[in-house]
Coordinates of C-alpha atoms in Angstrom, one line a residue:
Chain A
M1 CA 83.1 79.7 104.0
R2 CA 82.4 76.0 103.3
N3 CA 85.9 75.6 101.9
L4 CA 87.4 77.3 105.0
L5 CA 85.5 75.0 107.2
H6 CA 86.7 72.0 105.2
I7 CA 90.3 73.2 105.5
E8 CA 90.0 73.5 109.3
Q9 CA 88.4 70.0 109.4
I10 CA 91.3 68.4 107.5
K11 CA 93.8 70.2 109.8
L12 CA 92.1 69.5 113.1
F13 CA 91.0 65.9 112.8
N14 CA 94.5 64.8 111.6
Y15 CA 96.3 66.7 114.4
N16 CA 97.2 64.4 117.2
P17 CA 97.5 67.1 120.0
F18 CA 94.0 68.1 119.1
R19 CA 92.6 64.6 119.3
I20 CA 94.5 63.9 122.6
T21 CA 93.3 67.2 124.3
L22 CA 89.8 66.6 123.1
G23 CA 90.0 63.0 124.5
L24 CA 91.2 64.5 127.8
Y25 CA 88.3 66.9 127.8
F26 CA 85.9 64.0 127.4
L27 CA 87.6 62.1 130.2
A28 CA 87.5 65.1 132.5
F29 CA 83.9 65.7 131.6
A30 CA 83.0 62.1 132.3
L31 CA 84.9 62.0 135.6
G32 CA 83.2 65.1 136.7
I33 CA 79.8 63.5 136.2
I34 CA 80.9 60.3 137.9
I35 CA 82.6 61.9 140.9
Y36 CA 79.8 64.2 142.0
P37 CA 77.2 61.4 142.5
A38 CA 79.9 59.5 144.4
I39 CA 80.4 62.4 146.8
D40 CA 76.6 62.5 147.1
K41 CA 76.6 59.5 149.5
Q42 CA 78.9 61.4 152.0
I43 CA 76.6 64.4 152.4
P44 CA 73.3 64.3 154.4
V45 CA 70.3 66.6 154.0
I46 CA 71.1 67.8 150.5
S47 CA 71.6 64.9 148.3
L48 CA 73.8 66.0 145.4
S49 CA 71.9 63.8 143.1
D50 CA 69.0 66.2 143.7
I51 CA 70.9 68.7 141.7
F52 CA 70.9 66.3 138.8
R53 CA 67.1 66.6 138.7
F54 CA 65.2 69.0 136.5
P55 CA 65.3 71.9 136.4
D56 CA 68.5 72.3 138.6
V57 CA 70.6 70.0 136.5
W58 CA 71.1 72.6 133.8
M59 CA 72.5 75.2 136.3
F60 CA 74.6 72.7 138.1
L61 CA 76.2 70.9 135.1
T62 CA 77.1 74.2 133.4
W63 CA 78.7 75.3 136.7
I64 CA 80.7 72.0 137.1
T65 CA 81.9 71.9 133.5
E66 CA 82.7 75.6 133.1
P67 CA 86.4 75.2 133.9
Y68 CA 86.7 72.6 131.2
N69 CA 86.4 75.4 128.7
V70 CA 90.0 76.2 129.6
M71 CA 90.9 73.0 127.8
L72 CA 89.1 74.1 124.7
A73 CA 90.9 77.4 124.8
L74 CA 94.2 75.5 125.1
I75 CA 93.2 73.6 121.9
V76 CA 92.6 76.9 120.1
I77 CA 96.0 78.1 121.3
M78 CA 97.7 74.9 120.0
I79 CA 96.1 74.9 116.6
T80 CA 96.9 78.7 116.1
T81 CA 100.5 78.7 117.2
K82 CA 101.1 75.6 115.2
E83 CA 100.3 77.6 112.1
F84 CA 103.1 80.1 113.0
N85 CA 105.6 77.3 113.9
D86 CA 105.0 75.5 110.5
H87 CA 104.7 78.8 108.6
T88 CA 101.5 77.5 107.1
F89 CA 99.7 80.9 107.5
K90 CA 102.2 82.1 104.9
T91 CA 101.4 79.2 102.6
Q92 CA 97.7 79.8 102.8
I93 CA 98.2 83.5 102.0
I94 CA 100.4 82.6 98.9
F95 CA 97.7 80.3 97.5
G96 CA 94.9 82.8 97.9
L97 CA 93.5 83.3 101.4
S98 CA 93.3 86.8 102.8
R99 CA 94.4 87.7 106.3
S100 CA 90.8 88.1 107.2
D101 CA 90.1 84.6 105.9
L102 CA 92.8 83.3 108.3
L103 CA 90.9 84.8 111.2
V104 CA 87.5 83.6 110.0
Q105 CA 89.0 80.1 109.7
K106 CA 90.0 80.1 113.3
L107 CA 86.7 81.7 114.4
L108 CA 84.9 78.8 112.7
S109 CA 87.0 76.4 114.9
V110 CA 86.1 78.4 117.9
L111 CA 82.4 78.5 117.0
L112 CA 82.3 74.7 116.3
L113 CA 84.1 73.9 119.5
S114 CA 81.7 76.2 121.5
M115 CA 78.7 74.5 119.8
F116 CA 80.2 71.1 120.5
A117 CA 80.8 71.9 124.2
T118 CA 77.3 73.4 124.6
L119 CA 75.7 70.4 122.9
L120 CA 77.7 68.0 125.1
V121 CA 76.6 69.8 128.3
G122 CA 73.0 70.0 127.0
I123 CA 72.7 66.3 126.1
T124 CA 74.4 65.2 129.4
S125 CA 72.2 67.5 131.5
F126 CA 69.1 66.3 129.7
S127 CA 70.1 62.6 130.1
L128 CA 70.9 63.1 133.8
G129 CA 67.7 64.9 134.3
L130 CA 65.7 62.1 132.8
I131 CA 67.5 59.6 135.0
Y132 CA 67.3 61.4 138.3
S133 CA 64.0 63.3 138.1
Y134 CA 60.9 62.0 139.9
K135 CA 58.4 64.4 138.4
L136 CA 58.8 65.2 134.7
T137 CA 56.9 67.8 132.7
F138 CA 58.0 69.7 129.7
K139 CA 57.9 73.0 131.7
I140 CA 60.0 71.6 134.6
A141 CA 62.5 69.8 132.2
F142 CA 63.3 72.9 130.2
E143 CA 62.8 75.6 132.9
N144 CA 66.5 76.5 133.2
A145 CA 67.8 75.2 129.9
W146 CA 68.3 78.8 128.7
I147 CA 71.6 78.8 130.7
L148 CA 73.1 76.8 127.8
G149 CA 73.1 80.1 125.8
R150 CA 75.3 81.6 128.5
Y151 CA 77.4 78.5 128.6
F152 CA 78.0 78.9 124.8
L153 CA 78.9 82.5 125.3
A154 CA 81.4 81.5 128.1
A155 CA 83.0 78.8 125.9
F156 CA 83.2 81.2 122.9
S157 CA 84.7 83.9 125.0
Y158 CA 87.3 81.7 126.6
M159 CA 88.5 80.4 123.2
S160 CA 88.5 84.0 121.8
M161 CA 90.8 85.0 124.6
G162 CA 93.0 81.9 123.8
L163 CA 93.0 82.9 120.1
L164 CA 94.2 86.4 121.0
M165 CA 96.9 85.0 123.3
A166 CA 98.2 82.7 120.5
L167 CA 98.3 85.5 117.9
L168 CA 100.0 87.8 120.3
I169 CA 102.7 85.4 121.6
K170 CA 103.0 83.0 118.6
N171 CA 105.0 80.5 120.6
T172 CA 102.9 77.4 121.7
A173 CA 104.5 76.8 125.2
L174 CA 104.6 80.5 126.1
S175 CA 101.0 81.1 124.9
L176 CA 99.7 78.1 126.9
L177 CA 101.6 79.2 130.0
G178 CA 100.4 82.8 129.5
F179 CA 96.8 81.8 129.2
I180 CA 96.9 79.3 132.2
G181 CA 98.8 81.9 134.2
L182 CA 96.2 84.6 133.5
R183 CA 93.3 82.3 134.3
T184 CA 94.6 80.5 137.4
F185 CA 97.0 83.1 138.9
V186 CA 96.7 86.7 137.7
D187 CA 92.9 86.7 137.8
P188 CA 92.5 85.2 141.3
V189 CA 95.3 87.4 142.6
L190 CA 93.7 90.5 141.2
W191 CA 90.4 89.3 142.7
L192 CA 92.0 89.1 146.1
I193 CA 93.7 92.5 145.8
L194 CA 90.5 94.1 144.7
R195 CA 88.2 92.2 147.1
E196 CA 87.1 95.4 148.8
H197 CA 86.3 97.1 145.5
E198 CA 83.3 96.6 143.2
V199 CA 85.7 96.7 140.2
K200 CA 86.6 93.1 141.0
W201 CA 83.4 92.0 139.3
Y202 CA 84.7 93.5 136.0
L203 CA 87.8 91.3 135.7
P204 CA 87.5 89.5 132.3
F205 CA 87.8 85.9 133.5
R206 CA 85.5 86.6 136.5
T207 CA 82.8 87.9 134.2
I208 CA 83.0 84.8 132.1
T209 CA 82.9 82.5 135.1
R210 CA 79.9 84.4 136.5
L211 CA 77.9 83.5 133.3
T212 CA 77.4 80.0 134.8
P213 CA 77.5 80.7 138.6
L214 CA 77.2 78.2 141.4
P215 CA 73.5 77.2 141.6
D216 CA 71.4 78.6 144.4
L217 CA 71.9 75.8 147.0
I218 CA 69.8 77.6 149.6
E219 CA 66.8 77.6 147.4
L220 CA 67.4 74.0 146.5
F221 CA 67.6 73.1 150.2
Q222 CA 64.4 74.9 150.9
R223 CA 62.7 73.1 148.1
K224 CA 64.1 69.8 149.3
V225 CA 62.7 70.2 152.8
N226 CA 59.5 71.7 151.5
S227 CA 59.9 74.6 153.8
S228 CA 57.6 77.5 153.3
E229 CA 59.6 79.7 155.7
P230 CA 61.6 82.4 154.0
I231 CA 65.3 82.1 154.2
D232 CA 66.9 84.4 156.7
D233 CA 69.2 87.2 155.7
A234 CA 72.3 85.5 157.1
A235 CA 71.7 82.6 154.8
L236 CA 71.2 84.9 151.8
E237 CA 74.6 86.3 152.5
L238 CA 76.0 83.0 151.3
L239 CA 74.3 83.4 147.9
P240 CA 76.5 84.4 145.0
K241 CA 76.5 88.2 144.4
G242 CA 77.9 90.4 141.7
L243 CA 76.9 92.5 138.8
P244 CA 73.4 92.3 137.3
L245 CA 73.2 89.5 134.8
W246 CA 72.5 91.8 131.8
L247 CA 75.6 93.8 132.6
N248 CA 77.7 90.7 133.1
I249 CA 76.6 89.4 129.7
L250 CA 77.3 92.8 128.1
L251 CA 80.8 92.8 129.6
V252 CA 81.6 89.3 128.3
V253 CA 80.4 90.3 124.9
A254 CA 82.5 93.4 125.0
Y255 CA 85.6 91.6 126.2
T256 CA 85.1 88.9 123.4
G257 CA 84.6 91.6 120.8
L258 CA 87.8 93.3 122.0
A259 CA 89.7 90.0 121.8
L260 CA 88.5 89.4 118.3
F261 CA 89.2 93.0 117.2
F262 CA 92.8 92.8 118.5
S263 CA 93.2 89.3 116.9
Y264 CA 92.1 90.9 113.6
R265 CA 94.6 93.8 114.0
L266 CA 97.4 91.4 114.9
L267 CA 96.8 89.2 111.9
Q268 CA 96.7 92.3 109.6
K269 CA 99.9 93.8 111.0
R270 CA 102.0 90.6 111.7
R271 CA 104.7 89.5 109.3
L272 CA 103.6 86.0 108.4
T273 CA 107.0 84.6 107.4
Chain B
M1 CA 99.9 91.5 75.1
S2 CA 97.8 91.9 78.2
E3 CA 99.2 93.2 81.3
I4 CA 100.0 90.6 84.0
L5 CA 102.0 92.4 86.7
T6 CA 102.9 96.0 87.0
I7 CA 105.1 97.2 89.8
K8 CA 105.4 101.0 90.3
G9 CA 107.9 102.6 92.7
L10 CA 107.9 99.7 95.1
S11 CA 110.1 100.1 98.3
K12 CA 110.5 98.1 101.4
S13 CA 112.8 98.4 104.3
Y14 CA 113.6 96.3 107.3
K15 CA 114.5 98.8 110.0
Q16 CA 117.7 100.4 108.6
V17 CA 118.1 97.9 105.7
K18 CA 116.6 99.0 102.4
A19 CA 115.4 95.7 100.9
I20 CA 114.0 97.2 97.7
Q21 CA 114.1 100.8 96.5
N22 CA 111.8 102.3 93.9
L23 CA 111.3 99.2 91.9
N24 CA 109.5 99.4 88.6
L25 CA 108.7 96.4 86.4
E26 CA 106.1 95.5 83.9
I27 CA 105.4 91.9 82.9
T28 CA 103.0 91.0 80.1
D29 CA 101.1 87.9 79.2
G30 CA 103.3 85.0 78.1
Q31 CA 106.6 86.5 79.2
A32 CA 109.2 84.4 81.0
Y33 CA 110.8 86.9 83.4
G34 CA 114.0 86.1 85.3
L35 CA 114.7 88.0 88.5
L36 CA 118.5 87.9 89.1
G37 CA 120.6 89.3 91.9
P38 CA 123.1 88.3 94.6
N39 CA 121.9 87.4 98.1
G40 CA 120.1 90.2 99.8
S41 CA 119.4 92.0 96.5
G42 CA 115.6 92.0 97.2
K43 CA 114.4 89.2 94.9
T44 CA 112.5 87.3 97.6
T45 CA 111.2 90.5 99.2
T46 CA 109.8 91.5 95.8
L47 CA 108.2 88.1 95.3
S48 CA 106.9 88.1 98.9
I49 CA 105.2 91.4 98.3
I50 CA 103.5 90.5 95.1
T51 CA 102.3 87.2 96.6
G52 CA 100.7 89.0 99.6
I53 CA 103.1 87.7 102.3
L54 CA 104.7 91.1 102.9
R55 CA 103.4 94.6 102.6
Q56 CA 105.4 97.3 100.8
D57 CA 106.3 100.6 102.5
V58 CA 105.8 102.7 99.4
G59 CA 104.6 102.1 95.9
A60 CA 102.0 99.8 94.4
Y61 CA 101.5 96.8 92.1
T62 CA 98.7 95.5 90.1
W63 CA 97.8 91.9 89.0
F64 CA 96.0 91.6 85.7
G65 CA 95.5 95.4 85.6
E66 CA 93.7 95.5 89.0
D67 CA 94.7 96.3 92.5
P68 CA 95.9 93.2 94.4
R69 CA 93.2 91.0 95.9
S70 CA 93.5 87.6 97.5
A71 CA 91.2 86.1 94.8
Q72 CA 93.8 86.9 92.1
R73 CA 96.4 84.8 93.9
R74 CA 94.2 81.8 93.3
C75 CA 95.0 82.1 89.5
I76 CA 98.7 82.2 90.3
G77 CA 100.9 79.3 91.1
S78 CA 103.6 80.3 93.6
L79 CA 106.6 78.7 95.2
I80 CA 108.4 81.1 97.5
E81 CA 111.6 80.0 99.2
T82 CA 111.3 76.6 100.9
P83 CA 107.7 75.4 100.7
H84 CA 105.8 75.1 104.0
F85 CA 103.0 72.6 104.4
Y86 CA 101.4 70.8 107.4
P87 CA 104.1 68.3 108.6
Y88 CA 101.5 65.9 110.1
L89 CA 99.4 65.7 107.0
N90 CA 100.2 63.5 104.0
L91 CA 100.9 65.0 100.6
E92 CA 97.4 64.3 99.3
K93 CA 95.8 66.1 102.3
N94 CA 98.1 69.0 102.0
L95 CA 97.2 69.4 98.3
K96 CA 93.5 69.1 99.2
I97 CA 93.9 72.1 101.4
I98 CA 95.5 74.1 98.5
C99 CA 92.6 72.9 96.3
D100 CA 90.1 74.1 98.9
I101 CA 91.9 77.5 99.1
K102 CA 91.8 77.8 95.3
G103 CA 88.3 76.6 95.0
L104 CA 89.3 73.6 92.9
G105 CA 88.2 70.0 92.8
Y106 CA 90.6 67.3 93.9
S107 CA 90.9 65.7 90.4
D108 CA 94.1 67.5 89.6
I109 CA 96.0 66.2 92.6
D110 CA 97.2 63.0 91.1
R111 CA 98.3 64.7 87.9
V112 CA 100.5 67.3 89.6
L113 CA 101.9 64.7 92.0
D114 CA 102.8 62.5 89.1
S115 CA 104.5 65.4 87.3
A116 CA 106.6 65.9 90.4
R117 CA 107.3 62.2 90.7
L118 CA 105.6 62.0 94.1
L119 CA 102.5 60.0 93.2
E120 CA 103.8 56.9 95.0
R121 CA 104.4 59.0 98.1
K122 CA 101.0 60.7 98.2
R123 CA 100.0 58.9 101.5
S124 CA 103.4 59.8 103.2
R125 CA 103.6 62.6 105.7
F126 CA 105.1 65.9 104.6
S127 CA 107.5 65.7 107.6
T128 CA 109.1 62.5 106.2
M129 CA 110.0 64.2 102.9
S130 CA 113.6 65.2 101.9
L131 CA 114.3 68.8 101.0
G132 CA 114.2 67.9 97.3
M133 CA 110.9 66.2 97.7
K134 CA 109.5 69.1 99.6
Q135 CA 110.6 71.4 96.8
R136 CA 109.0 69.2 94.2
L137 CA 105.8 69.2 96.2
G138 CA 105.9 73.0 96.3
L139 CA 106.1 73.0 92.6
A140 CA 103.3 70.5 92.3
A141 CA 101.1 72.7 94.5
A142 CA 102.0 75.7 92.3
L143 CA 100.9 73.8 89.2
L144 CA 97.5 72.9 90.7
G145 CA 94.6 74.1 88.6
D146 CA 96.9 74.9 85.7
P147 CA 97.4 78.6 86.7
R148 CA 98.0 81.4 84.2
V149 CA 101.0 82.7 86.0
L150 CA 103.8 81.0 87.8
V151 CA 105.9 82.8 90.5
L152 CA 108.9 80.6 91.4
D153 CA 111.6 81.6 93.8
E154 CA 114.7 79.3 93.5
P155 CA 112.6 76.3 92.4
T156 CA 115.6 74.0 92.1
N157 CA 116.8 74.7 95.6
G158 CA 117.9 71.5 97.3
L159 CA 117.4 69.3 94.2
D160 CA 119.9 66.8 92.9
P161 CA 121.2 67.3 89.3
E162 CA 118.5 64.9 88.0
G163 CA 115.8 66.8 89.9
I164 CA 117.1 70.2 88.6
A165 CA 116.8 68.9 85.0
E166 CA 113.3 67.6 85.7
V167 CA 112.1 70.9 87.3
R168 CA 113.7 72.8 84.4
E169 CA 111.8 70.6 82.0
V170 CA 108.5 71.2 83.7
V171 CA 109.1 74.9 83.9
I172 CA 110.1 75.1 80.2
D173 CA 107.0 73.2 79.3
Q174 CA 104.9 75.7 81.1
V175 CA 106.6 78.6 79.3
K176 CA 106.1 76.8 76.0
A177 CA 102.4 76.4 76.8
G178 CA 102.2 80.2 77.0
K179 CA 102.2 80.6 80.7
T180 CA 103.7 83.8 82.3
L181 CA 106.7 83.0 84.4
I182 CA 108.4 85.0 87.1
L183 CA 111.5 83.2 88.1
A184 CA 114.1 84.2 90.7
S185 CA 117.2 82.1 90.7
H186 CA 120.8 82.1 91.5
I187 CA 121.6 79.8 88.7
L188 CA 122.1 82.2 85.9
S189 CA 122.5 79.6 83.1
E190 CA 119.1 78.3 84.1
V191 CA 117.5 81.7 83.8
E192 CA 119.2 82.2 80.5
K193 CA 117.8 78.9 79.2
I194 CA 114.3 79.5 80.4
C195 CA 113.7 83.3 80.4
G196 CA 113.3 85.7 77.6
H197 CA 113.5 88.8 79.9
V198 CA 115.5 89.5 83.0
A199 CA 115.7 92.1 85.7
I200 CA 118.9 92.4 87.6
L201 CA 118.7 93.6 91.2
K202 CA 121.4 94.6 93.6
K203 CA 120.8 96.0 97.1
G204 CA 117.2 96.5 96.2
E205 CA 117.9 98.6 93.1
L206 CA 117.1 97.6 89.6
L207 CA 120.4 97.6 87.6
A208 CA 119.2 96.3 84.3
N209 CA 115.9 95.2 82.8
G210 CA 114.9 93.9 79.4
P211 CA 115.1 91.1 76.9
V212 CA 118.0 88.8 77.5
K213 CA 119.1 89.1 73.8
E214 CA 119.3 92.9 74.2
L215 CA 121.3 92.7 77.4
L216 CA 123.8 90.4 75.8
S217 CA 124.2 91.9 72.4
E218 CA 125.1 95.4 73.4
E219 CA 128.7 94.9 72.5
E220 CA 130.7 92.1 70.8
V221 CA 133.8 90.6 72.3
I222 CA 136.4 88.6 70.3
E223 CA 139.6 86.9 71.2
V224 CA 142.5 87.1 68.8
S225 CA 146.1 86.0 68.6
C226 CA 148.9 87.0 66.3
A227 CA 152.7 86.9 66.1
D228 CA 153.0 90.0 68.2
N229 CA 150.0 90.5 70.5
Q230 CA 151.7 93.5 72.3
K231 CA 152.1 95.4 69.0
L232 CA 148.5 94.7 68.0
K233 CA 147.3 95.8 71.4
S234 CA 149.2 99.1 71.2
E235 CA 148.0 99.8 67.6
L236 CA 144.4 99.0 68.4
G237 CA 144.7 101.2 71.5
G238 CA 145.3 104.2 69.2
S239 CA 142.5 103.3 66.9
S240 CA 138.7 103.9 67.1
L241 CA 137.8 100.2 66.8
A242 CA 138.2 98.8 70.3
R243 CA 136.5 99.9 73.5
E244 CA 138.4 97.6 75.8
L245 CA 141.6 95.5 75.4
E246 CA 142.7 92.8 77.8
E247 CA 145.3 90.0 77.7
E248 CA 144.3 86.6 78.9
N249 CA 146.3 83.4 78.6
G250 CA 148.3 84.6 75.5
L251 CA 145.1 85.9 73.8
L252 CA 144.1 89.5 73.3
I253 CA 140.5 90.0 74.3
I254 CA 138.9 92.9 72.4
T255 CA 135.6 94.5 73.2
L256 CA 134.5 96.1 69.9
K257 CA 133.0 99.5 69.7
E258 CA 129.5 99.8 68.4
G259 CA 129.3 99.2 64.6
V260 CA 132.7 97.5 64.4
V261 CA 132.7 93.9 63.2
P262 CA 135.5 91.2 63.6
A263 CA 136.5 91.6 59.9
D264 CA 137.5 95.2 60.6
I265 CA 140.0 94.0 63.2
N266 CA 141.4 91.5 60.7
S267 CA 141.8 94.3 58.0
F268 CA 143.3 96.6 60.6
A269 CA 145.9 94.0 61.7
F270 CA 146.8 93.2 58.1
S271 CA 147.3 96.9 57.3
H272 CA 149.8 96.9 60.2
Q273 CA 151.7 93.9 58.9
L274 CA 150.3 91.6 61.5
V275 CA 148.7 88.3 60.6
I276 CA 146.0 87.0 62.9
H277 CA 146.1 83.3 63.2
H278 CA 143.4 82.9 65.8
M279 CA 140.1 84.8 66.0
L280 CA 137.0 83.7 67.9
S281 CA 133.8 85.5 68.7
R282 CA 133.1 85.3 72.4
K283 CA 129.5 84.9 73.2
R284 CA 128.7 87.0 76.3
S285 CA 126.9 84.8 78.8
L286 CA 124.2 86.2 81.1
E287 CA 126.6 85.3 83.9
S288 CA 129.4 87.5 82.6
Q289 CA 127.0 90.3 82.0
F290 CA 125.4 89.9 85.4
L291 CA 128.8 89.8 87.2
E292 CA 130.0 92.8 85.3
L293 CA 126.8 94.8 86.2
V294 CA 127.0 93.8 89.8
K295 CA 130.7 94.6 90.0
E296 CA 130.3 98.0 88.3
E297 CA 127.9 99.1 91.0

């Protein structure tokens, strides 16, 4: 396992497209953090910097940065299809790796990138929380930090889907287009088509996105104005709905498991020449 | 002699094309085995199956007397077709990956790069290498960790004459050191120089298999010349000495029947008032044997 990790490390850190995409990820991440407080000045009543306070910062930052996981999935697609293009899967088999090792190798990359993304969001959320919060206790600071677990699952799931796409199509450009197409076109179109049906909540990418939903702004507003009045039903209609959280998590785990199972089957069956 | 590779009833097809059919081979420790055959005969398919790249349709093979496992391939140095490495990595990093796969330290890298005359280029990217250099790197990678068995598919492919001689020298050294070698090559003279055993394949079928000496010494061929070649040919045609008679550039080429020696031909000619003034034993080369076998089928 350590050797597999070291092999991936040599491959990744010397691969320019990986470094560039990771750089872009950092840039997009930083811009996201800078842009939101800038918008803040334009909006009265709810100051957007309020959401950078504990405990809301955890919810809000995971929601803002969730789409960036797509970039990490693109990295996984690039590093996997590159192995097909360069016939290096074949070389690794010849010298003694099994086909399962090849999958484990890529899963280690997925796992590390998921951990890296989660850590980055965690550290940024914590730092912003420290900067913007007026009242700071341990309980308040870490009240919503558990959402990082869901963020990790979302990142892992995105990249697992990317891995499946790469192993299925093998061609870099087509795999990237396929993944972006599914995420930004097919999924929203299906959502619109199925908008009257409950099944829309079961769409794979929708379930992943729902792991880190838009924070409850109504509740935030209520806290902000210190209102003790309950929020009326009309306002509650604006709150995000969907499947119960446990079912949503279960679905994401199931979709990820299926993606990994089919990835395994593809690697076992595929001719690696 | 312990068993290294045993192939039993191996078959592989690509849609309608039968790449190999019911192949049986047994290679023991220390043997240098040549795999010969024209293009499309199934050599690379066979080597691809035994190195885990392809899966057979029917049949089985064992390495070191055991069912194939990926761990066994770590004791085998292989070079199959054109070597493929990470183009954006330098030679050293590419070999580090192979060391990691094989569970070796990095101390052997300089030695194998030096033996492949690539030590000075160890910080150069693989993508900047010529075909010959890539081939030499492939051989260097195969030699990492001093493996017990070498599986080489056209190792001199793309090399200049000097490179061919160097690779041949490296391979011969490995054979002399007692390593088991499985070598597929188009260059028959090369196989003849290196290998003690050969298997000849055509259209996926095994035509001949055994020690090179046995394959070559089945029958003896001599070339003779006398005052009347036509007469000698017709007299020999009615005798029980020659299996085949051919004329070639004013010489009579005689394939002797089993047990007949060149002196018998001389005595026979003399008894028929014919004086032989030229007689030469023609050594059958592996190439002529190979061409004959392939043509016969």
